[in-house]
Amino acid sequence: MTFDQLISLPVLQNTQAELSLPASWGQGRTVFGGLSAALMLQSMLHQLTEQDRRLLSFSCNFVGPLLSDESFELSTQLLRSGKNATQMQTTITQNGQPCLVALACFGKPRTSAITVRADDTCTLTELNDKQTLPYIDGVMPAFIQHIDLNLQQGALPFSAASSSNLGGWMKFKAPAKPNLSVLHLLALADAWPPTLLQLCKGPTPASSMSWYIEFLDDIALAGDEWFAMEAVTHQAEHGYAIEDAKLFSQDGKLLALSRQTVAVFDS
């Protein structure tokens, strides 16, 4: 199934849903975290009755592995809907154990005299098809077969690189219908490997523990466009790392800011 088919599952319209995800969307022993997060956000969007509110922020804690080809429960709760903002929480549990917990904040535009423009610019060069990574079964995570990653900055994982910066273009192989949205960007933002894996000398397990992403505006772009990602390792020590990323549209507009805490097991 494609990403769009999965986020369009009718069961996600319910506050309580039971579903499973195919192994083709696996990431090691767990389901691709970007897809899991997008399903939780889609559930929230179905419960958002105030259509004048857009997604401001989304945070997710990866509590435990979510196994593919096994049923799990997704539960969404409206925490509060005030005059200007709505807060929701979604939890995914499997075999009675919590796997992911997410919080999202939605807000409506208001009149304000304060305007500070984001002046961040994308430093990636134009797309070069030769830099798109080929999918290699058994070497790359299974979910990569659905995604194109065009590496421009940094190196491949486990290459003993000297820099932890990472940057490139990304898109789903199957064009989005009817258009790209925050759901697509949220999922793709998690498609790249952790920045510090390129520092490792050989295969090394790593896992995202927490993720916080802020969206600067609504997203409605052509279904076959690319997103850009530029990430840096903010700090790493004692087996944990913090990485920051900026996410841009293909025309260079800053769309979102991301921060993840990653655990690495290189000892």
mmCIF file of N, CA and C in Angstrom, residues 90 119 159 181 183 207-208 228 238 242 246:
data_model
loop_
_atom_site.group_PDB
_atom_site.id
_atom_site.type_symbol
_atom_site.label_atom_id
_atom_site.label_comp_id
_atom_site.label_asym_id
_atom_site.label_seq_id
_atom_site.Cartn_x
_atom_site.Cartn_y
_atom_site.Cartn_z
ATOM 1 N N THR A 90 -2.776 11.532 20.979
ATOM 2 C CA THR A 90 -3.028 10.228 20.363
ATOM 3 C C THR A 90 -2.021 9.229 20.901
ATOM 4 N N ASP A 119 14.106 34.041 7.929
ATOM 5 C CA ASP A 119 15.065 34.402 6.889
ATOM 6 C C ASP A 119 15.998 33.244 6.541
ATOM 7 N N SER A 159 29.868 5.189 7.633
ATOM 8 C CA SER A 159 30.984 5.455 6.719
ATOM 9 C C SER A 159 32.152 6.150 7.393
ATOM 10 N N SER A 181 0.712 17.577 1.837
ATOM 11 C CA SER A 181 0.178 18.257 3.011
ATOM 12 C C SER A 181 1.149 18.103 4.175
ATOM 13 N N LEU A 183 0.875 16.086 6.477
ATOM 14 C CA LEU A 183 1.033 14.649 6.716
ATOM 15 C C LEU A 183 2.240 14.102 5.969
ATOM 16 N N SER A 207 17.965 4.650 17.594
ATOM 17 C CA SER A 207 16.515 4.747 17.715
ATOM 18 C C SER A 207 16.118 6.146 18.145
ATOM 19 N N SER A 208 15.117 6.713 17.464
ATOM 20 C CA SER A 208 14.553 7.993 17.898
ATOM 21 C C SER A 208 13.779 7.771 19.191
ATOM 22 N N ALA A 228 13.044 19.583 0.940
ATOM 23 C CA ALA A 228 14.462 19.610 1.281
ATOM 24 C C ALA A 228 14.622 19.516 2.796
ATOM 25 N N HIS A 238 27.416 10.294 25.656
ATOM 26 C CA HIS A 238 26.891 9.239 26.514
ATOM 27 C C HIS A 238 25.806 8.399 25.837
ATOM 28 N N ILE A 242 21.203 14.934 20.103
ATOM 29 C CA ILE A 242 20.122 15.857 19.745
ATOM 30 C C ILE A 242 20.424 16.389 18.359
ATOM 31 N N LYS A 246 16.000 21.667 9.445
ATOM 32 C CA LYS A 246 15.129 22.629 8.782
ATOM 33 C C LYS A 246 14.570 21.961 7.538
#
